PDB file of C-alpha atoms and ligand atoms in Angstrom:
ATOM      1  CA  MET A   1      88.291  50.956 101.446  1.00 43.00           C
ATOM      2  CA  SER A   2      91.958  51.830 101.877  1.00 50.00           C
ATOM      3  CA  GLY A   3      95.134  51.811  99.808  1.00 72.00           C
ATOM      4  CA  ILE A   4      95.833  52.796  96.241  1.00 79.00           C
ATOM      5  CA  VAL A   5      93.708  50.062  94.619  1.00 80.00           C
ATOM      6  CA  GLY A   6      90.700  51.080  96.707  1.00 82.00           C
ATOM      7  CA  THR A   7      91.291  54.709  95.792  1.00 85.00           C
ATOM      8  CA  LEU A   8      91.480  53.910  92.073  1.00 86.00           C
ATOM      9  CA  ILE A   9      88.281  51.853  92.219  1.00 87.00           C
ATOM     10  CA  ARG A  10      86.500  54.569  94.177  1.00 86.00           C
ATOM     11  CA  GLU A  11      87.564  57.277  91.727  1.00 87.00           C
ATOM     12  CA  LEU A  12      86.476  55.249  88.722  1.00 87.00           C
ATOM     13  CA  THR A  13      83.126  54.135  90.109  1.00 88.00           C
ATOM     14  CA  THR A  14      81.954  56.887  92.435  1.00 85.00           C
ATOM     15  CA  GLY A  15      78.936  58.998  91.563  1.00 79.00           C
ATOM     16  CA  GLU A  16      80.557  61.813  93.537  1.00 81.00           C
ATOM     17  CA  SER A  17      81.873  64.791  91.614  1.00 86.00           C
ATOM     18  CA  SER A  18      83.560  67.151  94.056  1.00 90.00           C
ATOM     19  CA  SER A  19      83.784  70.869  93.315  1.00 92.00           C
ATOM     20  CA  ARG A  20      87.056  72.712  93.586  1.00 95.00           C
ATOM     21  CA  ILE A  21      87.734  74.664  96.753  1.00 94.00           C
ATOM     22  CA  PRO A  22      90.235  77.467  96.056  1.00 93.00           C
ATOM     23  CA  GLU A  23      93.416  77.478  98.150  1.00 88.00           C
ATOM     24  CA  PRO A  24      93.137  79.325 101.480  1.00 85.00           C
ATOM     25  CA  ASP A  25      96.531  80.865 100.570  1.00 78.00           C
ATOM     26  CA  LEU A  26      96.356  81.880  96.932  1.00 74.00           C
ATOM     27  CA  VAL A  27      99.634  83.739  97.101  1.00 80.00           C
ATOM     28  CA  MET A  28     101.864  81.927  99.601  1.00 79.00           C
ATOM     29  CA  ASP A  29     102.856  84.625 102.075  1.00 83.00           C
ATOM     30  CA  ASP A  30     102.473  82.845 105.445  1.00 85.00           C
ATOM     31  CA  PRO A  31     106.090  82.410 106.701  1.00 88.00           C
ATOM     32  CA  ASP A  32     105.368  78.995 108.343  1.00 83.00           C
ATOM     33  CA  LYS A  33     103.795  77.623 105.169  1.00 81.00           C
ATOM     34  CA  VAL A  34     106.585  79.031 103.017  1.00 85.00           C
ATOM     35  CA  SER A  35     109.234  77.328 105.144  1.00 83.00           C
ATOM     36  CA  ALA A  36     107.259  74.016 105.345  1.00 79.00           C
ATOM     37  CA  PHE A  37     107.062  74.045 101.533  1.00 81.00           C
ATOM     38  CA  VAL A  38     110.763  74.867 101.163  1.00 83.00           C
ATOM     39  CA  ARG A  39     111.751  72.072 103.602  1.00 78.00           C
ATOM     40  CA  ALA A  40     109.545  69.549 101.796  1.00 77.00           C
ATOM     41  CA  GLY A  41     111.363  70.237  98.531  1.00 77.00           C
ATOM     42  CA  ARG A  42     114.875  70.278  99.934  1.00 79.00           C
ATOM     43  CA  GLU A  43     116.202  68.574 103.050  1.00 66.00           C
ATOM     44  CA  ALA A  44     112.990  66.675 103.976  1.00 58.00           C
ATOM     45  CA  ALA A  45     112.858  65.649 100.304  1.00 79.00           C
ATOM     46  CA  ILE A  46     109.130  64.794 100.057  1.00 86.00           C
ATOM     47  CA  VAL A  47     108.755  66.766  96.836  1.00 91.00           C
ATOM     48  CA  ALA A  48     112.271  65.972  95.567  1.00 92.00           C
ATOM     49  CA  PRO A  49     111.173  63.083  93.262  1.00 94.00           C
ATOM     50  CA  THR A  50     108.516  65.317  91.713  1.00 95.00           C
ATOM     51  CA  TYR A  51     111.102  68.048  91.053  1.00 96.00           C
ATOM     52  CA  LEU A  52     113.453  65.542  89.448  1.00 96.00           C
ATOM     53  CA  PHE A  53     110.648  64.151  87.295  1.00 97.00           C
ATOM     54  CA  HIS A  54     109.626  67.633  86.083  1.00 98.00           C
ATOM     55  CA  CYS A  55     113.265  68.638  85.577  1.00 97.00           C
ATOM     56  CA  SER A  56     113.829  65.819  83.083  1.00 96.00           C
ATOM     57  CA  HIS A  57     110.797  66.921  81.039  1.00 97.00           C
ATOM     58  CA  ILE A  58     111.537  70.647  81.271  1.00 97.00           C
ATOM     59  CA  CYS A  59     115.108  70.043  80.020  1.00 96.00           C
ATOM     60  CA  GLU A  60     113.620  68.407  76.915  1.00 96.00           C
ATOM     61  CA  VAL A  61     111.715  71.550  75.912  1.00 97.00           C
ATOM     62  CA  ILE A  62     114.588  74.027  76.427  1.00 96.00           C
ATOM     63  CA  CYS A  63     117.177  74.991  73.815  1.00 94.00           C
ATOM     64  CA  PRO A  64     120.545  76.535  74.744  1.00 93.00           C
ATOM     65  CA  GLY A  65     120.759  80.308  74.487  1.00 94.00           C
ATOM     66  CA  GLU A  66     117.087  81.091  74.930  1.00 96.00           C
ATOM     67  CA  THR A  67     115.129  82.897  77.634  1.00 98.00           C
ATOM     68  CA  VAL A  68     112.991  80.610  79.781  1.00 98.00           C
ATOM     69  CA  VAL A  69     110.275  81.768  82.204  1.00 98.00           C
ATOM     70  CA  ASP A  70     109.171  79.823  85.302  1.00 98.00           C
ATOM     71  CA  LEU A  71     105.574  80.818  86.114  1.00 98.00           C
ATOM     72  CA  ALA A  72     105.016  81.023  89.899  1.00 98.00           C
ATOM     73  CA  CYS A  73     108.537  79.858  90.744  1.00 98.00           C
ATOM     74  CA  GLY A  74     107.984  79.811  94.530  1.00 96.00           C
ATOM     75  CA  PRO A  75     111.272  79.166  96.400  1.00 96.00           C
ATOM     76  CA  ALA A  76     113.040  78.313  93.113  1.00 98.00           C
ATOM     77  CA  THR A  77     113.874  74.735  94.104  1.00 96.00           C
ATOM     78  CA  GLN A  78     112.642  73.551  90.689  1.00 98.00           C
ATOM     79  CA  LEU A  79     114.010  76.599  88.897  1.00 98.00           C
ATOM     80  CA  GLY A  80     117.454  76.268  90.511  1.00 98.00           C
ATOM     81  CA  MET A  81     117.666  72.603  89.474  1.00 96.00           C
ATOM     82  CA  VAL A  82     116.702  73.338  85.856  1.00 97.00           C
ATOM     83  CA  ALA A  83     118.995  76.401  85.644  1.00 97.00           C
ATOM     84  CA  GLN A  84     121.966  74.383  86.944  1.00 96.00           C
ATOM     85  CA  MET A  85     121.402  71.785  84.231  1.00 94.00           C
ATOM     86  CA  ASN A  86     121.064  74.410  81.483  1.00 95.00           C
ATOM     87  CA  PRO A  87     123.876  76.933  82.115  1.00 95.00           C
ATOM     88  CA  ASN A  88     123.613  78.353  78.593  1.00 94.00           C
ATOM     89  CA  SER A  89     119.997  79.478  78.949  1.00 96.00           C
ATOM     90  CA  GLN A  90     118.765  82.549  80.787  1.00 98.00           C
ATOM     91  CA  PHE A  91     115.942  82.031  83.320  1.00 98.00           C
ATOM     92  CA  ILE A  92     113.351  84.397  84.782  1.00 98.00           C
ATOM     93  CA  GLY A  93     111.291  83.219  87.743  1.00 98.00           C
ATOM     94  CA  ILE A  94     108.160  85.157  88.608  1.00 98.00           C
ATOM     95  CA  ASP A  95     105.975  84.923  91.692  1.00 98.00           C
ATOM     96  CA  LEU A  96     103.575  87.168  93.602  1.00 97.00           C
ATOM     97  CA  SER A  97     104.800  86.265  97.091  1.00 96.00           C
ATOM     98  CA  GLU A  98     107.552  88.395  98.651  1.00 95.00           C
ATOM     99  CA  GLY A  99     108.328  85.585 101.108  1.00 94.00           C
ATOM    100  CA  MET A 100     108.780  83.052  98.303  1.00 95.00           C
ATOM    101  CA  LEU A 101     110.887  85.474  96.254  1.00 97.00           C
ATOM    102  CA  LYS A 102     113.174  86.029  99.258  1.00 96.00           C
ATOM    103  CA  GLU A 103     113.616  82.236  99.636  1.00 96.00           C
ATOM    104  CA  ALA A 104     114.222  82.013  95.890  1.00 97.00           C
ATOM    105  CA  LYS A 105     116.892  84.750  95.921  1.00 98.00           C
ATOM    106  CA  ASP A 106     118.728  83.082  98.830  1.00 97.00           C
ATOM    107  CA  HIS A 107     118.577  79.688  97.103  1.00 97.00           C
ATOM    108  CA  ILE A 108     119.852  80.965  93.749  1.00 98.00           C
ATOM    109  CA  LYS A 109     122.685  82.808  95.526  1.00 98.00           C
ATOM    110  CA  GLU A 110     123.580  79.686  97.508  1.00 97.00           C
ATOM    111  CA  LEU A 111     123.747  77.686  94.266  1.00 97.00           C
ATOM    112  CA  GLY A 112     125.980  80.403  92.767  1.00 98.00           C
ATOM    113  CA  LEU A 113     123.792  80.692  89.671  1.00 98.00           C
ATOM    114  CA  LYS A 114     124.292  83.677  87.386  1.00 97.00           C
ATOM    115  CA  ASN A 115     121.663  82.724  84.812  1.00 98.00           C
ATOM    116  CA  VAL A 116     118.536  83.360  86.943  1.00 98.00           C
ATOM    117  CA  ASP A 117     116.562  86.579  87.470  1.00 98.00           C
ATOM    118  CA  LEU A 118     113.639  86.761  89.892  1.00 98.00           C
ATOM    119  CA  LYS A 119     110.766  89.194  89.517  1.00 98.00           C
ATOM    120  CA  LYS A 120     107.514  89.931  91.267  1.00 97.00           C
ATOM    121  CA  GLY A 121     104.715  89.257  88.819  1.00 97.00           C
ATOM    122  CA  ASP A 122     101.274  87.771  88.267  1.00 98.00           C
ATOM    123  CA  ILE A 123     101.077  84.759  85.962  1.00 98.00           C
ATOM    124  CA  THR A 124      97.603  85.807  84.772  1.00 98.00           C
ATOM    125  CA  ASP A 125      99.052  89.051  83.385  1.00 98.00           C
ATOM    126  CA  LEU A 126     102.430  88.665  81.700  1.00 98.00           C
ATOM    127  CA  SER A 127     102.405  92.133  80.134  1.00 98.00           C
ATOM    128  CA  GLN A 128     106.048  92.567  81.179  1.00 97.00           C
ATOM    129  CA  PHE A 129     106.872  90.182  78.293  1.00 98.00           C
ATOM    130  CA  HIS A 130     106.387  91.024  74.589  1.00 98.00           C
ATOM    131  CA  ASP A 131     104.488  88.794  72.155  1.00 98.00           C
ATOM    132  CA  ASN A 132     106.551  85.843  70.829  1.00 98.00           C
ATOM    133  CA  SER A 133     109.587  86.903  72.874  1.00 98.00           C
ATOM    134  CA  ILE A 134     110.177  83.857  75.099  1.00 98.00           C
ATOM    135  CA  GLY A 135     111.918  80.615  74.115  1.00 98.00           C
ATOM    136  CA  ALA A 136     110.202  78.407  76.671  1.00 98.00           C
ATOM    137  CA  VAL A 137     107.846  78.581  79.626  1.00 98.00           C
ATOM    138  CA  PHE A 138     107.344  76.133  82.466  1.00 98.00           C
ATOM    139  CA  SER A 139     105.212  75.933  85.587  1.00 98.00           C
ATOM    140  CA  THR A 140     105.059  73.265  88.275  1.00 98.00           C
ATOM    141  CA  LEU A 141     102.683  72.689  91.203  1.00 97.00           C
ATOM    142  CA  SER A 142     101.268  76.212  90.947  1.00 97.00           C
ATOM    143  CA  LEU A 143      98.215  76.588  88.693  1.00 98.00           C
ATOM    144  CA  HIS A 144      95.837  75.358  91.434  1.00 97.00           C
ATOM    145  CA  HIS A 145      96.728  78.546  93.352  1.00 97.00           C
ATOM    146  CA  LEU A 146      94.727  80.582  90.851  1.00 97.00           C
ATOM    147  CA  PRO A 147      91.335  81.565  92.257  1.00 97.00           C
ATOM    148  CA  THR A 148      89.111  80.805  89.251  1.00 97.00           C
ATOM    149  CA  VAL A 149      88.988  79.025  85.891  1.00 98.00           C
ATOM    150  CA  HIS A 150      88.909  82.482  84.350  1.00 98.00           C
ATOM    151  CA  ASP A 151      92.396  83.091  85.852  1.00 98.00           C
ATOM    152  CA  LEU A 152      93.586  79.762  84.496  1.00 98.00           C
ATOM    153  CA  GLU A 153      92.311  80.829  81.079  1.00 98.00           C
ATOM    154  CA  SER A 154      94.171  84.175  81.327  1.00 98.00           C
ATOM    155  CA  THR A 155      97.382  82.273  82.136  1.00 98.00           C
ATOM    156  CA  PHE A 156      96.988  79.920  79.158  1.00 98.00           C
ATOM    157  CA  SER A 157      96.238  82.874  76.901  1.00 98.00           C
ATOM    158  CA  GLU A 158      99.348  84.711  78.156  1.00 98.00           C
ATOM    159  CA  VAL A 159     101.540  81.627  77.666  1.00 98.00           C
ATOM    160  CA  ALA A 160     100.301  81.328  74.068  1.00 98.00           C
ATOM    161  CA  ARG A 161     101.038  85.017  73.500  1.00 98.00           C
ATOM    162  CA  ILE A 162     104.588  85.294  74.926  1.00 98.00           C
ATOM    163  CA  VAL A 163     106.104  81.968  73.799  1.00 98.00           C
ATOM    164  CA  LYS A 164     107.600  81.911  70.285  1.00 97.00           C
ATOM    165  CA  PRO A 165     105.524  79.803  67.839  1.00 96.00           C
ATOM    166  CA  ASP A 166     108.081  76.958  67.922  1.00 95.00           C
ATOM    167  CA  GLY A 167     108.926  77.515  71.612  1.00 98.00           C
ATOM    168  CA  GLY A 168     108.841  75.086  74.522  1.00 98.00           C
ATOM    169  CA  ILE A 169     105.941  74.642  76.931  1.00 98.00           C
ATOM    170  CA  TYR A 170     105.729  72.537  80.094  1.00 98.00           C
ATOM    171  CA  LEU A 171     102.814  73.165  82.458  1.00 98.00           C
ATOM    172  CA  SER A 172     102.199  70.605  85.166  1.00 98.00           C
ATOM    173  CA  ASP A 173      99.896  70.547  88.168  1.00 98.00           C
ATOM    174  CA  PHE A 174      97.470  68.405  90.158  1.00 98.00           C
ATOM    175  CA  GLY A 175      94.199  67.403  88.540  1.00 98.00           C
ATOM    176  CA  HIS A 176      90.883  67.351  90.412  1.00 97.00           C
ATOM    177  CA  LEU A 177      89.743  64.012  91.821  1.00 96.00           C
ATOM    178  CA  ASN A 178      86.076  63.028  92.132  1.00 94.00           C
ATOM    179  CA  SER A 179      86.020  62.121  95.778  1.00 93.00           C
ATOM    180  CA  GLU A 180      87.201  63.909  98.931  1.00 94.00           C
ATOM    181  CA  LYS A 181      88.224  60.504 100.342  1.00 94.00           C
ATOM    182  CA  SER A 182      90.631  59.973  97.444  1.00 93.00           C
ATOM    183  CA  MET A 183      92.209  63.380  98.046  1.00 95.00           C
ATOM    184  CA  GLN A 184      92.664  62.456 101.695  1.00 95.00           C
ATOM    185  CA  HIS A 185      94.266  59.173 100.680  1.00 93.00           C
ATOM    186  CA  PHE A 186      96.962  60.929  98.616  1.00 93.00           C
ATOM    187  CA  ALA A 187      97.506  63.764 101.117  1.00 94.00           C
ATOM    188  CA  TYR A 188      97.930  61.400 104.080  1.00 93.00           C
ATOM    189  CA  GLN A 189      99.598  58.381 102.443  1.00 89.00           C
ATOM    190  CA  HIS A 190     103.120  59.486 103.441  1.00 85.00           C
ATOM    191  CA  ARG A 191     102.170  61.457 106.542  1.00 85.00           C
ATOM    192  CA  GLU A 192     104.855  59.751 108.647  1.00 84.00           C
ATOM    193  CA  ARG A 193     107.593  61.230 106.463  1.00 81.00           C
ATOM    194  CA  GLN A 194     106.215  64.733 105.905  1.00 80.00           C
ATOM    195  CA  PRO A 195     105.560  67.692 108.255  1.00 81.00           C
ATOM    196  CA  GLU A 196     101.886  68.059 109.265  1.00 86.00           C
ATOM    197  CA  LEU A 197     101.696  71.506 107.717  1.00 85.00           C
ATOM    198  CA  PHE A 198     102.801  70.011 104.397  1.00 85.00           C
ATOM    199  CA  THR A 199     100.093  67.305 104.608  1.00 90.00           C
ATOM    200  CA  ILE A 200      97.427  69.984 105.126  1.00 92.00           C
ATOM    201  CA  ASP A 201      98.888  72.073 102.304  1.00 91.00           C
ATOM    202  CA  TYR A 202      98.845  69.007 100.005  1.00 93.00           C
ATOM    203  CA  LEU A 203      95.177  68.308 100.831  1.00 96.00           C
ATOM    204  CA  ASN A 204      94.299  71.946 100.143  1.00 96.00           C
ATOM    205  CA  SER A 205      96.173  71.718  96.831  1.00 96.00           C
ATOM    206  CA  LEU A 206      94.197  68.642  95.757  1.00 97.00           C
ATOM    207  CA  ARG A 207      90.923  70.324  96.722  1.00 97.00           C
ATOM    208  CA  ALA A 208      91.917  73.404  94.702  1.00 97.00           C
ATOM    209  CA  ALA A 209      93.100  71.474  91.641  1.00 98.00           C
ATOM    210  CA  PHE A 210      91.382  72.292  88.354  1.00 98.00           C
ATOM    211  CA  HIS A 211      89.325  69.640  86.584  1.00 97.00           C
ATOM    212  CA  LEU A 212      90.865  67.696  83.713  1.00 97.00           C
ATOM    213  CA  ALA A 213      88.054  68.978  81.448  1.00 97.00           C
ATOM    214  CA  ASP A 214      89.171  72.588  82.103  1.00 98.00           C
ATOM    215  CA  PHE A 215      92.791  71.747  81.244  1.00 98.00           C
ATOM    216  CA  GLN A 216      91.592  69.946  78.103  1.00 98.00           C
ATOM    217  CA  ARG A 217      89.355  72.817  76.978  1.00 98.00           C
ATOM    218  CA  LEU A 218      91.965  75.529  77.580  1.00 98.00           C
ATOM    219  CA  SER A 219      94.855  73.642  76.086  1.00 98.00           C
ATOM    220  CA  ALA A 220      92.741  72.916  72.956  1.00 98.00           C
ATOM    221  CA  LYS A 221      91.748  76.598  72.759  1.00 98.00           C
ATOM    222  CA  TYR A 222      95.183  78.183  73.304  1.00 98.00           C
ATOM    223  CA  LEU A 223      97.904  75.578  72.767  1.00 98.00           C
ATOM    224  CA  ALA A 224      96.539  73.301  70.027  1.00 97.00           C
ATOM    225  CA  GLY A 225      99.311  72.166  67.694  1.00 96.00           C
ATOM    226  CA  ARG A 226     101.960  73.447  70.144  1.00 97.00           C
ATOM    227  CA  ALA A 227     101.611  71.150  73.162  1.00 98.00           C
ATOM    228  CA  ARG A 228      99.821  67.935  74.148  1.00 98.00           C
ATOM    229  CA  LEU A 229      97.967  67.121  77.325  1.00 98.00           C
ATOM    230  CA  TYR A 230      98.805  64.041  79.389  1.00 98.00           C
ATOM    231  CA  SER A 231      97.538  62.796  82.725  1.00 97.00           C
ATOM    232  CA  THR A 232      98.508  60.063  85.137  1.00 96.00           C
ATOM    233  CA  PHE A 233      97.079  56.636  84.327  1.00 93.00           C
ATOM    234  CA  LEU A 234      93.374  56.031  85.051  1.00 91.00           C
ATOM    235  CA  ILE A 235      92.906  59.053  87.310  1.00 92.00           C
ATOM    236  CA  PRO A 236      94.208  62.610  86.756  1.00 95.00           C
ATOM    237  CA  LEU A 237      96.149  63.001  90.001  1.00 96.00           C
ATOM    238  CA  MET A 238      98.609  65.003  87.914  1.00 97.00           C
ATOM    239  CA  VAL A 239      98.136  66.691  84.549  1.00 98.00           C
ATOM    240  CA  THR A 240     100.908  67.888  82.217  1.00 98.00           C
ATOM    241  CA  ILE A 241     100.803  69.943  79.047  1.00 98.00           C
ATOM    242  CA  LYS A 242     104.050  69.555  77.137  1.00 98.00           C
ATOM    243  CA  SER A 243     105.361  70.650  73.752  1.00 98.00           C
ATOM    244  CA  PRO A 244     107.376  68.205  71.627  1.00 95.00           C
ATOM    245  CA  LYS A 245     111.017  67.609  72.477  1.00 91.00           C
ATOM    246  CA  ARG A 246     113.339  70.357  71.174  1.00 90.00           C
ATOM    247  CA  GLY A 247     117.095  70.613  70.613  1.00 76.00           C
ATOM    248  CA  GLN A 248     119.763  68.067  71.383  1.00 73.00           C
ATOM    249  CA  VAL A 249     119.635  66.057  74.566  1.00 71.00           C
ATOM    250  CA  GLU A 250     123.123  65.703  76.013  1.00 78.00           C
ATOM    251  CA  LEU A 251     124.493  62.579  77.628  1.00 86.00           C
ATOM    252  CA  ALA A 252     125.847  64.742  80.480  1.00 89.00           C
ATOM    253  CA  LEU A 253     122.288  65.730  81.371  1.00 91.00           C
ATOM    254  CA  THR A 254     121.161  62.111  81.581  1.00 93.00           C
ATOM    255  CA  GLN A 255     124.121  61.360  83.835  1.00 94.00           C
ATOM    256  CA  LYS A 256     123.400  64.315  86.147  1.00 94.00           C
ATOM    257  CA  LEU A 257     119.761  63.281  86.498  1.00 95.00           C
ATOM    258  CA  ALA A 258     120.772  59.686  87.200  1.00 95.00           C
ATOM    259  CA  GLU A 259     123.150  60.909  89.923  1.00 94.00           C
ATOM    260  CA  LEU A 260     120.400  62.981  91.562  1.00 93.00           C
ATOM    261  CA  ARG A 261     118.087  59.989  91.370  1.00 94.00           C
ATOM    262  CA  ARG A 262     120.598  57.711  93.091  1.00 94.00           C
ATOM    263  CA  ALA A 263     121.072  60.334  95.827  1.00 92.00           C
ATOM    264  CA  LEU A 264     117.368  60.241  96.773  1.00 92.00           C
ATOM    265  CA  PRO A 265     116.409  58.276  99.876  1.00 91.00           C
ATOM    266  CA  ILE A 266     114.956  54.836  98.984  1.00 92.00           C
ATOM    267  CA  PRO A 267     111.269  55.730  99.635  1.00 90.00           C
ATOM    268  CA  GLN A 268     111.629  58.783  97.371  1.00 91.00           C
ATOM    269  CA  GLN A 269     113.298  56.630  94.678  1.00 93.00           C
ATOM    270  CA  ARG A 270     110.164  54.455  94.829  1.00 92.00           C
ATOM    271  CA  ASP A 271     107.918  57.537  94.566  1.00 92.00           C
ATOM    272  CA  LEU A 272     109.841  58.661  91.483  1.00 94.00           C
ATOM    273  CA  LYS A 273     109.537  55.221  89.881  1.00 95.00           C
ATOM    274  CA  ASP A 274     105.756  55.295  90.497  1.00 93.00           C
ATOM    275  CA  LEU A 275     105.439  58.775  89.010  1.00 94.00           C
ATOM    276  CA  ILE A 276     107.415  57.758  85.913  1.00 96.00           C
ATOM    277  CA  SER A 277     105.214  54.643  85.483  1.00 95.00           C
ATOM    278  CA  LEU A 278     101.908  56.439  86.067  1.00 94.00           C
ATOM    279  CA  PHE A 279     102.720  59.096  83.466  1.00 96.00           C
ATOM    280  CA  LYS A 280     104.263  56.575  81.060  1.00 95.00           C
ATOM    281  CA  LEU A 281     100.995  54.649  81.081  1.00 95.00           C
ATOM    282  CA  GLY A 282      99.304  57.985  80.374  1.00 95.00           C
ATOM    283  CA  GLY A 283     101.580  58.470  77.325  1.00 96.00           C
ATOM    284  CA  LEU A 284     104.208  60.848  78.758  1.00 97.00           C
ATOM    285  CA  LYS A 285     107.821  59.798  79.039  1.00 94.00           C
ATOM    286  CA  SER A 286     111.197  61.492  79.142  1.00 93.00           C
ATOM    287  CA  THR A 287     114.229  60.033  77.382  1.00 90.00           C
ATOM    288  CA  LEU A 288     116.350  61.611  80.125  1.00 91.00           C
ATOM    289  CA  LEU A 289     114.847  59.599  82.986  1.00 89.00           C
ATOM    290  CA  VAL A 290     113.703  56.077  82.187  1.00 81.00           C
TER     291      VAL A 290
HETATM  292  C1  SAM B   1     103.020  75.536  95.684  1.00 86.05           C
HETATM  293  S1  SAM B   1     104.020  76.859  95.170  1.00 86.05           S
HETATM  294  C2  SAM B   1     104.928  76.107  93.833  1.00 86.05           C
HETATM  295  C3  SAM B   1     106.201  76.812  93.562  1.00 86.05           C
HETATM  296  C4  SAM B   1     107.116  76.222  92.479  1.00 86.05           C
HETATM  297  N1  SAM B   1     106.574  76.319  91.167  1.00 86.05           N
HETATM  298  C5  SAM B   1     107.524  74.806  92.798  1.00 86.05           C
HETATM  299  O1  SAM B   1     107.258  73.902  91.975  1.00 86.05           O
HETATM  300  O2  SAM B   1     108.139  74.592  93.839  1.00 86.05           O
HETATM  301  C6  SAM B   1     102.859  77.893  94.333  1.00 86.05           C
HETATM  302  C7  SAM B   1     103.367  79.308  94.100  1.00 86.05           C
HETATM  303  O3  SAM B   1     102.426  80.038  93.282  1.00 86.05           O
HETATM  304  C8  SAM B   1     102.499  81.404  93.675  1.00 86.05           C
HETATM  305  N2  SAM B   1     101.346  82.126  93.097  1.00 86.05           N
HETATM  306  C9  SAM B   1     100.044  81.971  93.385  1.00 86.05           C
HETATM  307  N3  SAM B   1      99.286  82.740  92.589  1.00 86.05           N
HETATM  308  C10 SAM B   1     100.140  83.409  91.769  1.00 86.05           C
HETATM  309  C11 SAM B   1      99.957  84.359  90.701  1.00 86.05           C
HETATM  310  N4  SAM B   1      98.742  84.752  90.311  1.00 86.05           N
HETATM  311  N5  SAM B   1     101.058  84.819  90.063  1.00 86.05           N
HETATM  312  C12 SAM B   1     102.302  84.441  90.469  1.00 86.05           C
HETATM  313  N6  SAM B   1     102.529  83.552  91.456  1.00 86.05           N
HETATM  314  C13 SAM B   1     101.468  83.032  92.091  1.00 86.05           C
HETATM  315  C14 SAM B   1     102.539  81.313  95.190  1.00 86.05           C
HETATM  316  O4  SAM B   1     102.977  82.493  95.804  1.00 86.05           O
HETATM  317  C15 SAM B   1     103.525  80.135  95.372  1.00 86.05           C
HETATM  318  O5  SAM B   1     104.851  80.592  95.458  1.00 86.05           O
END
């Protein structure tokens, strides 16, 4: 069975229930993997549609003037994009990898951004932030790097503690699929337009993804009444926990996002359209990117 339809049918009908296999690189310190990940988000543009998608949602949960934390910011490709669009907010990106933080510092400098600080820190222990002190928190493509469900629980508990009661929350990551074959389908589907190291990293990410049931349990326990859980249609290839829209959404923001969308290569524009549709059918949509 091949192709997306086959994968959907397999996921929905299989008796298989694969276990998660933690990432071989929990903290991303290997220089080759760091640079493959950076390239995939920037010039090679494989991850660019995903960043644009998340950016539109993150912008909806941020209010001007507040402090926003990016949990496990990596090379700050996502963080830089969001910070550029929200010049009146102050951003703090934290990550445990020195190599990623170096990439992040260079990127933020290159963008000329003055509203971003980068710090070494562990997302399972946010003791550097006081209770109810943060306006909004976001995290993209990172939670599967945590070794255990217990670490995921610590992160959710810390998010609930540091974000103000009416603050913004946007946590998005891969969800665990039932079958190894399905994971291979998604990892390899665009192999001709992504570096091999990125394909392997993507497969490892899908294997390490937490199960939807864990996201559901932890978001009900820690974020009930503050954020809602959504997943992609039919199968949880991606899972997002998002608080309601906050503040005013400016027309300028919609225009900037539309410009970035038009600048994507055609295959990536198609990927973005698919992502928007898959989440829309799962109940999640952004008014900034339709
Ligand atoms: C795949 S990258 C994603 C980076 C970024 N959020 C993005 O969307 O491009 C995952 C990042 O999580 C970081 N990481 C893993 N475990 C962490 C932890 N416990 N605390 C902080 N960062 C962590 C890794 O070093 C890596 O930079």
